[in-house]
Every structure is written in C-alpha cells, then in structure tokens.
JSON list of C-alpha atoms in Angstrom, two decimals:
[
{"chain": "A", "resi": 1, "resn": "UNK", "atom": "CA", "xyz": [-43.14, -13.87, 0.89]},
{"chain": "A", "resi": 2, "resn": "UNK", "atom": "CA", "xyz": [-39.90, -13.91, 2.80]},
{"chain": "A", "resi": 3, "resn": "UNK", "atom": "CA", "xyz": [-39.09, -16.82, 1.59]},
{"chain": "A", "resi": 4, "resn": "UNK", "atom": "CA", "xyz": [-39.35, -15.05, -1.73]},
{"chain": "A", "resi": 5, "resn": "UNK", "atom": "CA", "xyz": [-37.40, -12.12, -0.50]},
{"chain": "A", "resi": 6, "resn": "UNK", "atom": "CA", "xyz": [-34.55, -14.65, 1.16]},
{"chain": "A", "resi": 7, "resn": "UNK", "atom": "CA", "xyz": [-34.35, -16.11, -1.83]},
{"chain": "A", "resi": 8, "resn": "UNK", "atom": "CA", "xyz": [-33.83, -12.98, -3.69]},
{"chain": "A", "resi": 9, "resn": "UNK", "atom": "CA", "xyz": [-30.65, -11.92, -1.18]},
{"chain": "A", "resi": 10, "resn": "UNK", "atom": "CA", "xyz": [-29.56, -15.53, -1.33]},
{"chain": "A", "resi": 11, "resn": "UNK", "atom": "CA", "xyz": [-29.44, -15.17, -6.04]},
{"chain": "A", "resi": 12, "resn": "UNK", "atom": "CA", "xyz": [-27.75, -12.09, -5.35]},
{"chain": "A", "resi": 13, "resn": "UNK", "atom": "CA", "xyz": [-25.16, -12.21, -3.04]},
{"chain": "A", "resi": 14, "resn": "UNK", "atom": "CA", "xyz": [-24.45, -15.72, -5.03]},
{"chain": "A", "resi": 15, "resn": "UNK", "atom": "CA", "xyz": [-24.36, -13.49, -8.12]},
{"chain": "A", "resi": 16, "resn": "UNK", "atom": "CA", "xyz": [-21.99, -10.80, -6.96]},
{"chain": "A", "resi": 17, "resn": "UNK", "atom": "CA", "xyz": [-20.32, -13.95, -5.33]},
{"chain": "A", "resi": 18, "resn": "UNK", "atom": "CA", "xyz": [-19.54, -15.48, -8.93]},
{"chain": "A", "resi": 19, "resn": "UNK", "atom": "CA", "xyz": [-18.80, -11.53, -10.01]},
{"chain": "A", "resi": 20, "resn": "UNK", "atom": "CA", "xyz": [-20.59, -11.11, -11.73]},
{"chain": "A", "resi": 21, "resn": "UNK", "atom": "CA", "xyz": [-22.35, -8.40, -10.61]},
{"chain": "A", "resi": 22, "resn": "UNK", "atom": "CA", "xyz": [-20.50, -6.54, -7.29]},
{"chain": "A", "resi": 23, "resn": "UNK", "atom": "CA", "xyz": [-22.70, -7.02, -4.60]},
{"chain": "A", "resi": 24, "resn": "UNK", "atom": "CA", "xyz": [-25.82, -3.87, -3.84]},
{"chain": "A", "resi": 25, "resn": "UNK", "atom": "CA", "xyz": [-23.85, -1.57, -1.20]},
{"chain": "A", "resi": 26, "resn": "UNK", "atom": "CA", "xyz": [-21.40, -0.92, -3.36]},
{"chain": "A", "resi": 27, "resn": "UNK", "atom": "CA", "xyz": [-23.83, 1.23, -5.76]},
{"chain": "A", "resi": 28, "resn": "UNK", "atom": "CA", "xyz": [-21.04, 3.36, -6.67]},
{"chain": "A", "resi": 29, "resn": "UNK", "atom": "CA", "xyz": [-18.83, -0.55, -8.21]},
{"chain": "A", "resi": 30, "resn": "UNK", "atom": "CA", "xyz": [-22.28, -1.33, -9.45]},
{"chain": "A", "resi": 31, "resn": "UNK", "atom": "CA", "xyz": [-22.92, 2.27, -11.09]},
{"chain": "A", "resi": 32, "resn": "UNK", "atom": "CA", "xyz": [-19.82, 1.93, -13.18]},
{"chain": "A", "resi": 33, "resn": "UNK", "atom": "CA", "xyz": [-19.97, -1.57, -14.15]},
{"chain": "A", "resi": 34, "resn": "UNK", "atom": "CA", "xyz": [-23.29, -1.40, -15.49]},
{"chain": "A", "resi": 35, "resn": "UNK", "atom": "CA", "xyz": [-22.27, 1.84, -17.47]},
{"chain": "A", "resi": 36, "resn": "UNK", "atom": "CA", "xyz": [-19.25, -0.32, -19.26]},
{"chain": "A", "resi": 37, "resn": "UNK", "atom": "CA", "xyz": [-21.27, -2.91, -19.96]},
{"chain": "A", "resi": 38, "resn": "UNK", "atom": "CA", "xyz": [-23.62, -0.81, -22.21]},
{"chain": "A", "resi": 39, "resn": "UNK", "atom": "CA", "xyz": [-23.47, -0.07, -25.41]},
{"chain": "A", "resi": 40, "resn": "UNK", "atom": "CA", "xyz": [-26.22, 2.49, -25.36]},
{"chain": "A", "resi": 41, "resn": "UNK", "atom": "CA", "xyz": [-28.48, 4.65, -23.14]},
{"chain": "A", "resi": 42, "resn": "UNK", "atom": "CA", "xyz": [-31.30, 6.35, -23.29]},
{"chain": "A", "resi": 43, "resn": "UNK", "atom": "CA", "xyz": [-31.04, 9.97, -22.57]},
{"chain": "A", "resi": 44, "resn": "UNK", "atom": "CA", "xyz": [-33.33, 12.65, -22.53]},
{"chain": "A", "resi": 45, "resn": "UNK", "atom": "CA", "xyz": [-33.51, 16.16, -22.74]},
{"chain": "A", "resi": 46, "resn": "UNK", "atom": "CA", "xyz": [-35.71, 18.94, -22.78]},
{"chain": "A", "resi": 47, "resn": "UNK", "atom": "CA", "xyz": [-37.07, 19.95, -25.85]},
{"chain": "A", "resi": 48, "resn": "UNK", "atom": "CA", "xyz": [-37.03, 23.12, -27.82]},
{"chain": "A", "resi": 49, "resn": "UNK", "atom": "CA", "xyz": [-39.28, 21.96, -30.46]},
{"chain": "A", "resi": 50, "resn": "UNK", "atom": "CA", "xyz": [-41.76, 24.13, -31.70]},
{"chain": "A", "resi": 51, "resn": "UNK", "atom": "CA", "xyz": [-44.99, 22.22, -30.31]},
{"chain": "A", "resi": 52, "resn": "UNK", "atom": "CA", "xyz": [-42.42, 19.89, -27.77]},
{"chain": "A", "resi": 53, "resn": "UNK", "atom": "CA", "xyz": [-40.80, 23.24, -26.49]},
{"chain": "A", "resi": 54, "resn": "UNK", "atom": "CA", "xyz": [-39.83, 22.44, -22.20]},
{"chain": "A", "resi": 55, "resn": "UNK", "atom": "CA", "xyz": [-41.16, 18.38, -22.82]},
{"chain": "A", "resi": 56, "resn": "UNK", "atom": "CA", "xyz": [-38.96, 15.97, -21.64]},
{"chain": "A", "resi": 57, "resn": "UNK", "atom": "CA", "xyz": [-37.63, 13.88, -25.29]},
{"chain": "A", "resi": 58, "resn": "UNK", "atom": "CA", "xyz": [-35.86, 10.87, -24.77]},
{"chain": "A", "resi": 59, "resn": "UNK", "atom": "CA", "xyz": [-33.61, 9.63, -27.51]},
{"chain": "A", "resi": 60, "resn": "UNK", "atom": "CA", "xyz": [-31.01, 6.47, -28.24]},
{"chain": "A", "resi": 61, "resn": "UNK", "atom": "CA", "xyz": [-28.09, 7.17, -27.84]},
{"chain": "A", "resi": 62, "resn": "UNK", "atom": "CA", "xyz": [-23.77, 4.78, -29.13]},
{"chain": "A", "resi": 63, "resn": "UNK", "atom": "CA", "xyz": [-21.97, 5.64, -26.11]},
{"chain": "A", "resi": 64, "resn": "UNK", "atom": "CA", "xyz": [-19.07, 4.77, -24.43]},
{"chain": "A", "resi": 65, "resn": "UNK", "atom": "CA", "xyz": [-16.66, 5.19, -21.22]},
{"chain": "A", "resi": 66, "resn": "UNK", "atom": "CA", "xyz": [-13.69, 2.58, -22.83]},
{"chain": "A", "resi": 67, "resn": "UNK", "atom": "CA", "xyz": [-12.58, -0.37, -24.67]},
{"chain": "A", "resi": 68, "resn": "UNK", "atom": "CA", "xyz": [-15.23, -3.13, -24.34]},
{"chain": "A", "resi": 69, "resn": "UNK", "atom": "CA", "xyz": [-13.20, -5.61, -21.65]},
{"chain": "A", "resi": 70, "resn": "UNK", "atom": "CA", "xyz": [-13.47, -6.01, -18.15]},
{"chain": "A", "resi": 71, "resn": "UNK", "atom": "CA", "xyz": [-10.89, -3.37, -15.62]},
{"chain": "A", "resi": 72, "resn": "UNK", "atom": "CA", "xyz": [-11.66, -1.22, -18.43]},
{"chain": "A", "resi": 73, "resn": "UNK", "atom": "CA", "xyz": [-13.54, 2.30, -18.80]},
{"chain": "A", "resi": 74, "resn": "UNK", "atom": "CA", "xyz": [-13.20, 6.22, -17.40]},
{"chain": "A", "resi": 75, "resn": "UNK", "atom": "CA", "xyz": [-17.03, 6.21, -15.85]},
{"chain": "A", "resi": 76, "resn": "UNK", "atom": "CA", "xyz": [-17.08, 9.43, -18.81]},
{"chain": "A", "resi": 77, "resn": "UNK", "atom": "CA", "xyz": [-19.84, 8.33, -21.24]},
{"chain": "A", "resi": 78, "resn": "UNK", "atom": "CA", "xyz": [-18.76, 10.27, -24.01]},
{"chain": "A", "resi": 79, "resn": "UNK", "atom": "CA", "xyz": [-21.30, 10.96, -27.94]},
{"chain": "A", "resi": 80, "resn": "UNK", "atom": "CA", "xyz": [-20.56, 11.03, -30.72]},
{"chain": "A", "resi": 81, "resn": "UNK", "atom": "CA", "xyz": [-23.33, 13.86, -32.02]},
{"chain": "A", "resi": 82, "resn": "UNK", "atom": "CA", "xyz": [-23.86, 15.69, -34.59]},
{"chain": "A", "resi": 83, "resn": "UNK", "atom": "CA", "xyz": [-26.08, 19.47, -34.87]},
{"chain": "A", "resi": 84, "resn": "UNK", "atom": "CA", "xyz": [-28.82, 17.57, -37.23]},
{"chain": "A", "resi": 85, "resn": "UNK", "atom": "CA", "xyz": [-29.33, 15.27, -34.42]},
{"chain": "A", "resi": 86, "resn": "UNK", "atom": "CA", "xyz": [-33.10, 16.51, -32.70]},
{"chain": "A", "resi": 87, "resn": "UNK", "atom": "CA", "xyz": [-31.53, 16.50, -29.51]},
{"chain": "A", "resi": 88, "resn": "UNK", "atom": "CA", "xyz": [-28.65, 17.88, -30.05]},
{"chain": "A", "resi": 89, "resn": "UNK", "atom": "CA", "xyz": [-30.79, 21.12, -31.27]},
{"chain": "A", "resi": 90, "resn": "UNK", "atom": "CA", "xyz": [-32.32, 21.05, -27.50]},
{"chain": "A", "resi": 91, "resn": "UNK", "atom": "CA", "xyz": [-28.54, 20.86, -26.04]},
{"chain": "A", "resi": 92, "resn": "UNK", "atom": "CA", "xyz": [-28.05, 23.89, -27.59]},
{"chain": "A", "resi": 93, "resn": "UNK", "atom": "CA", "xyz": [-30.51, 25.62, -25.93]},
{"chain": "A", "resi": 94, "resn": "UNK", "atom": "CA", "xyz": [-29.84, 23.59, -22.59]},
{"chain": "A", "resi": 95, "resn": "UNK", "atom": "CA", "xyz": [-27.27, 21.29, -22.35]},
{"chain": "A", "resi": 96, "resn": "UNK", "atom": "CA", "xyz": [-28.99, 19.97, -19.13]},
{"chain": "A", "resi": 97, "resn": "UNK", "atom": "CA", "xyz": [-29.61, 16.35, -19.50]},
{"chain": "A", "resi": 98, "resn": "UNK", "atom": "CA", "xyz": [-30.33, 12.62, -18.11]},
{"chain": "A", "resi": 99, "resn": "UNK", "atom": "CA", "xyz": [-28.73, 9.57, -19.02]},
{"chain": "A", "resi": 100, "resn": "UNK", "atom": "CA", "xyz": [-30.49, 6.23, -17.78]},
{"chain": "A", "resi": 101, "resn": "UNK", "atom": "CA", "xyz": [-28.28, 3.21, -18.90]},
{"chain": "A", "resi": 102, "resn": "UNK", "atom": "CA", "xyz": [-29.65, -0.62, -18.76]},
{"chain": "A", "resi": 103, "resn": "UNK", "atom": "CA", "xyz": [-28.04, -4.06, -17.86]},
{"chain": "A", "resi": 104, "resn": "UNK", "atom": "CA", "xyz": [-31.24, -5.11, -19.73]},
{"chain": "A", "resi": 105, "resn": "UNK", "atom": "CA", "xyz": [-29.05, -4.37, -22.95]},
{"chain": "A", "resi": 106, "resn": "UNK", "atom": "CA", "xyz": [-26.95, -7.19, -22.33]},
{"chain": "A", "resi": 107, "resn": "UNK", "atom": "CA", "xyz": [-27.36, -11.19, -21.89]},
{"chain": "A", "resi": 108, "resn": "UNK", "atom": "CA", "xyz": [-27.43, -10.45, -18.22]},
{"chain": "A", "resi": 109, "resn": "UNK", "atom": "CA", "xyz": [-31.22, -10.17, -17.19]},
{"chain": "A", "resi": 110, "resn": "UNK", "atom": "CA", "xyz": [-31.84, -12.45, -19.78]},
{"chain": "A", "resi": 111, "resn": "UNK", "atom": "CA", "xyz": [-29.44, -15.07, -18.88]},
{"chain": "A", "resi": 112, "resn": "UNK", "atom": "CA", "xyz": [-31.09, -14.74, -15.11]},
{"chain": "A", "resi": 113, "resn": "UNK", "atom": "CA", "xyz": [-34.90, -14.58, -16.50]},
{"chain": "A", "resi": 114, "resn": "UNK", "atom": "CA", "xyz": [-34.96, -11.15, -14.85]},
{"chain": "A", "resi": 115, "resn": "UNK", "atom": "CA", "xyz": [-37.38, -8.21, -16.49]},
{"chain": "A", "resi": 116, "resn": "UNK", "atom": "CA", "xyz": [-36.35, -4.92, -17.78]},
{"chain": "A", "resi": 117, "resn": "UNK", "atom": "CA", "xyz": [-37.92, -3.61, -14.87]},
{"chain": "A", "resi": 118, "resn": "UNK", "atom": "CA", "xyz": [-37.45, -5.91, -11.99]},
{"chain": "A", "resi": 119, "resn": "UNK", "atom": "CA", "xyz": [-34.47, -4.12, -9.38]},
{"chain": "A", "resi": 120, "resn": "UNK", "atom": "CA", "xyz": [-31.68, -6.99, -9.91]},
{"chain": "A", "resi": 121, "resn": "UNK", "atom": "CA", "xyz": [-32.07, -6.31, -13.74]},
{"chain": "A", "resi": 122, "resn": "UNK", "atom": "CA", "xyz": [-29.78, -3.17, -12.89]},
{"chain": "A", "resi": 123, "resn": "UNK", "atom": "CA", "xyz": [-30.44, 0.07, -14.00]},
{"chain": "A", "resi": 124, "resn": "UNK", "atom": "CA", "xyz": [-27.82, 3.76, -13.63]},
{"chain": "A", "resi": 125, "resn": "UNK", "atom": "CA", "xyz": [-29.88, 7.62, -14.06]},
{"chain": "A", "resi": 126, "resn": "UNK", "atom": "CA", "xyz": [-26.97, 10.14, -14.53]},
{"chain": "A", "resi": 127, "resn": "UNK", "atom": "CA", "xyz": [-28.43, 14.06, -14.46]},
{"chain": "A", "resi": 128, "resn": "UNK", "atom": "CA", "xyz": [-26.02, 16.26, -15.61]},
{"chain": "A", "resi": 129, "resn": "UNK", "atom": "CA", "xyz": [-24.87, 18.28, -19.09]},
{"chain": "A", "resi": 130, "resn": "UNK", "atom": "CA", "xyz": [-23.60, 17.05, -21.94]},
{"chain": "A", "resi": 131, "resn": "UNK", "atom": "CA", "xyz": [-20.97, 19.09, -23.49]},
{"chain": "A", "resi": 132, "resn": "UNK", "atom": "CA", "xyz": [-18.23, 19.03, -26.61]},
{"chain": "A", "resi": 133, "resn": "UNK", "atom": "CA", "xyz": [-15.18, 17.47, -25.22]},
{"chain": "A", "resi": 134, "resn": "UNK", "atom": "CA", "xyz": [-12.20, 20.31, -25.91]},
{"chain": "A", "resi": 135, "resn": "UNK", "atom": "CA", "xyz": [-9.24, 18.97, -28.12]},
{"chain": "A", "resi": 136, "resn": "UNK", "atom": "CA", "xyz": [-6.45, 16.11, -26.04]},
{"chain": "A", "resi": 137, "resn": "UNK", "atom": "CA", "xyz": [-9.82, 14.52, -25.38]},
{"chain": "A", "resi": 138, "resn": "UNK", "atom": "CA", "xyz": [-11.21, 14.29, -28.28]},
{"chain": "A", "resi": 139, "resn": "UNK", "atom": "CA", "xyz": [-8.78, 11.51, -28.78]},
{"chain": "A", "resi": 140, "resn": "UNK", "atom": "CA", "xyz": [-10.15, 9.66, -25.43]},
{"chain": "A", "resi": 141, "resn": "UNK", "atom": "CA", "xyz": [-13.11, 9.88, -27.21]},
{"chain": "A", "resi": 142, "resn": "UNK", "atom": "CA", "xyz": [-12.47, 8.79, -30.25]},
{"chain": "A", "resi": 143, "resn": "UNK", "atom": "CA", "xyz": [-10.48, 5.46, -29.15]},
{"chain": "A", "resi": 144, "resn": "UNK", "atom": "CA", "xyz": [-13.62, 5.18, -26.49]},
{"chain": "A", "resi": 145, "resn": "UNK", "atom": "CA", "xyz": [-16.17, 5.31, -29.23]},
{"chain": "A", "resi": 146, "resn": "UNK", "atom": "CA", "xyz": [-14.79, 3.90, -32.34]},
{"chain": "A", "resi": 147, "resn": "UNK", "atom": "CA", "xyz": [-13.21, 0.54, -30.04]},
{"chain": "A", "resi": 148, "resn": "UNK", "atom": "CA", "xyz": [-16.88, -0.15, -29.40]},
{"chain": "A", "resi": 149, "resn": "UNK", "atom": "CA", "xyz": [-18.70, 1.06, -32.25]},
{"chain": "A", "resi": 150, "resn": "UNK", "atom": "CA", "xyz": [-16.70, 0.95, -35.62]},
{"chain": "A", "resi": 151, "resn": "UNK", "atom": "CA", "xyz": [-18.66, 2.01, -38.12]},
{"chain": "A", "resi": 152, "resn": "UNK", "atom": "CA", "xyz": [-19.28, 5.68, -36.82]},
{"chain": "A", "resi": 153, "resn": "UNK", "atom": "CA", "xyz": [-15.82, 6.25, -38.23]},
{"chain": "A", "resi": 154, "resn": "UNK", "atom": "CA", "xyz": [-18.02, 6.15, -41.83]},
{"chain": "A", "resi": 155, "resn": "UNK", "atom": "CA", "xyz": [-20.45, 8.34, -39.95]},
{"chain": "A", "resi": 156, "resn": "UNK", "atom": "CA", "xyz": [-21.17, 11.02, -43.89]},
{"chain": "A", "resi": 157, "resn": "UNK", "atom": "CA", "xyz": [-18.26, 13.76, -42.60]},
{"chain": "A", "resi": 158, "resn": "UNK", "atom": "CA", "xyz": [-20.24, 16.67, -44.27]},
{"chain": "A", "resi": 159, "resn": "UNK", "atom": "CA", "xyz": [-22.60, 16.06, -40.88]},
{"chain": "A", "resi": 160, "resn": "UNK", "atom": "CA", "xyz": [-19.84, 17.18, -39.27]},
{"chain": "A", "resi": 161, "resn": "UNK", "atom": "CA", "xyz": [-19.64, 15.20, -36.10]},
{"chain": "A", "resi": 162, "resn": "UNK", "atom": "CA", "xyz": [-17.98, 15.84, -32.92]},
{"chain": "A", "resi": 163, "resn": "UNK", "atom": "CA", "xyz": [-17.08, 14.03, -29.76]},
{"chain": "A", "resi": 164, "resn": "UNK", "atom": "CA", "xyz": [-18.91, 14.86, -25.85]},
{"chain": "A", "resi": 165, "resn": "UNK", "atom": "CA", "xyz": [-19.85, 13.83, -23.21]},
{"chain": "A", "resi": 166, "resn": "UNK", "atom": "CA", "xyz": [-21.76, 13.44, -20.10]},
{"chain": "A", "resi": 167, "resn": "UNK", "atom": "CA", "xyz": [-20.68, 15.46, -17.27]},
{"chain": "A", "resi": 168, "resn": "UNK", "atom": "CA", "xyz": [-22.49, 14.16, -14.55]},
{"chain": "A", "resi": 169, "resn": "UNK", "atom": "CA", "xyz": [-23.43, 15.76, -11.57]},
{"chain": "A", "resi": 170, "resn": "UNK", "atom": "CA", "xyz": [-25.80, 13.31, -9.88]},
{"chain": "A", "resi": 171, "resn": "UNK", "atom": "CA", "xyz": [-26.72, 9.25, -9.98]},
{"chain": "A", "resi": 172, "resn": "UNK", "atom": "CA", "xyz": [-28.83, 6.89, -8.89]},
{"chain": "A", "resi": 173, "resn": "UNK", "atom": "CA", "xyz": [-28.56, 3.25, -8.36]},
{"chain": "A", "resi": 174, "resn": "UNK", "atom": "CA", "xyz": [-31.53, 1.15, -8.65]},
{"chain": "A", "resi": 175, "resn": "UNK", "atom": "CA", "xyz": [-30.12, -2.44, -8.92]},
{"chain": "A", "resi": 176, "resn": "UNK", "atom": "CA", "xyz": [-32.38, -4.28, -5.66]},
{"chain": "A", "resi": 177, "resn": "UNK", "atom": "CA", "xyz": [-35.17, -3.70, -3.70]},
{"chain": "A", "resi": 178, "resn": "UNK", "atom": "CA", "xyz": [-35.80, -1.29, -1.43]},
{"chain": "A", "resi": 179, "resn": "UNK", "atom": "CA", "xyz": [-35.12, 1.92, -3.73]},
{"chain": "A", "resi": 180, "resn": "UNK", "atom": "CA", "xyz": [-32.29, 4.13, -5.44]},
{"chain": "A", "resi": 181, "resn": "UNK", "atom": "CA", "xyz": [-29.32, 4.45, -4.11]},
{"chain": "A", "resi": 182, "resn": "UNK", "atom": "CA", "xyz": [-27.59, 7.37, -4.64]},
{"chain": "A", "resi": 183, "resn": "UNK", "atom": "CA", "xyz": [-23.96, 7.73, -5.17]},
{"chain": "A", "resi": 184, "resn": "UNK", "atom": "CA", "xyz": [-21.84, 10.90, -5.55]},
{"chain": "A", "resi": 185, "resn": "UNK", "atom": "CA", "xyz": [-19.75, 11.15, -8.67]},
{"chain": "A", "resi": 186, "resn": "UNK", "atom": "CA", "xyz": [-16.71, 11.71, -6.12]},
{"chain": "A", "resi": 187, "resn": "UNK", "atom": "CA", "xyz": [-17.46, 8.07, -4.74]},
{"chain": "A", "resi": 188, "resn": "UNK", "atom": "CA", "xyz": [-18.45, 6.97, -8.33]},
{"chain": "A", "resi": 189, "resn": "UNK", "atom": "CA", "xyz": [-14.71, 8.33, -10.34]},
{"chain": "A", "resi": 190, "resn": "UNK", "atom": "CA", "xyz": [-12.93, 7.13, -7.29]},
{"chain": "A", "resi": 191, "resn": "UNK", "atom": "CA", "xyz": [-13.99, 2.82, -7.55]},
{"chain": "A", "resi": 192, "resn": "UNK", "atom": "CA", "xyz": [-12.88, 0.99, -10.63]},
{"chain": "A", "resi": 193, "resn": "UNK", "atom": "CA", "xyz": [-15.42, -1.84, -12.21]}
]
C-alpha cells in the first residue's frame, strides 16, 4: 500500500511539473483550472416542483468563465438560462444551489486512466446562489458563453433567455487523496489559473 501511495504521489508531482494541473497544495489554482477546463457542470437545486418539493434536484448546464485556452477565465461560472427550464423554476423559489465540475468531462482523466471517482480526476464543488447578471455584466457573460457554446446564439428567442452567474460562497476541492480542501472565494479569485 505504501508503494502505491508513493507512486501516486510521484505521478501527481510529475503531472504538476508538466503544467497539466497545479500541485495539490495549490487548491485555489486547481479550482480555477478545473472550472476553466470545463464546458458544463451539474447544478443541484432544492426542488420546488410538486411531488419533489424540498428534495435535491441535479441538472446539467453549459457554463463558461471565459473563452477557452490557457491563461483565460474570470473564475465566474456564467450560465444561459430560461424560466422554461425546470431548475430555473426551482431557483426562482430558492436561489441557493451547488455546482460541480470535474475533469472527467475533459480528456485529462481518460488520458491518465483515472476513474471519474478517483480524486486525481479532480472535481470542484461550489456552493452559492444563481443570480441574473446586470446589464453591464451581460456583455461579459455573453462573450464567455458564446465563445464556448456558439449554438446558444441560435436558440429560440421566444424562450426569453437571460445571462446568469453562480455567486460562489463556498468551494471544496477534491484533487488528491486525503479528503476535500476548503478554498475561500477570496483565495479563489486572487489566483490565476
């Protein structure tokens, strides 16, 4: 067992040295890199729907914190939403939610033969609330989302789409063995991916 753990430590250090993922002790940077690497996430709300009221309800949403590529990203998860969507109806009653993103959706984990549940296949859990962005931030959200999801521009206008963001209040990082790491929003926004 000790040999396996030592091998895992060496492989994580080697990956970090190659720039693939920041080292585990840089949890805030890991969180920024993982979010920026992901095009979608699982958003969990508390259901307001008949028969499910008060129960957790998770749904997949496209997201973006900025145009793809190295060095980019604001760290703010932007979303393109409509009131016709069931989870958005939940958010109208209670805007609190959690958002999970994982490197399992990227080539990273398959390349390294990491199962999605393996901590080395890093995932980040954000807690906070979903809010509609104001007019001045809408242009930033639009550029971030449409650069990754160009199809969104052609979605039906009569669905009254709007730009929203996930207001982060808590962050948990699972990128290594030994349990979750807590990152504050201040730490998260102060680092560059």
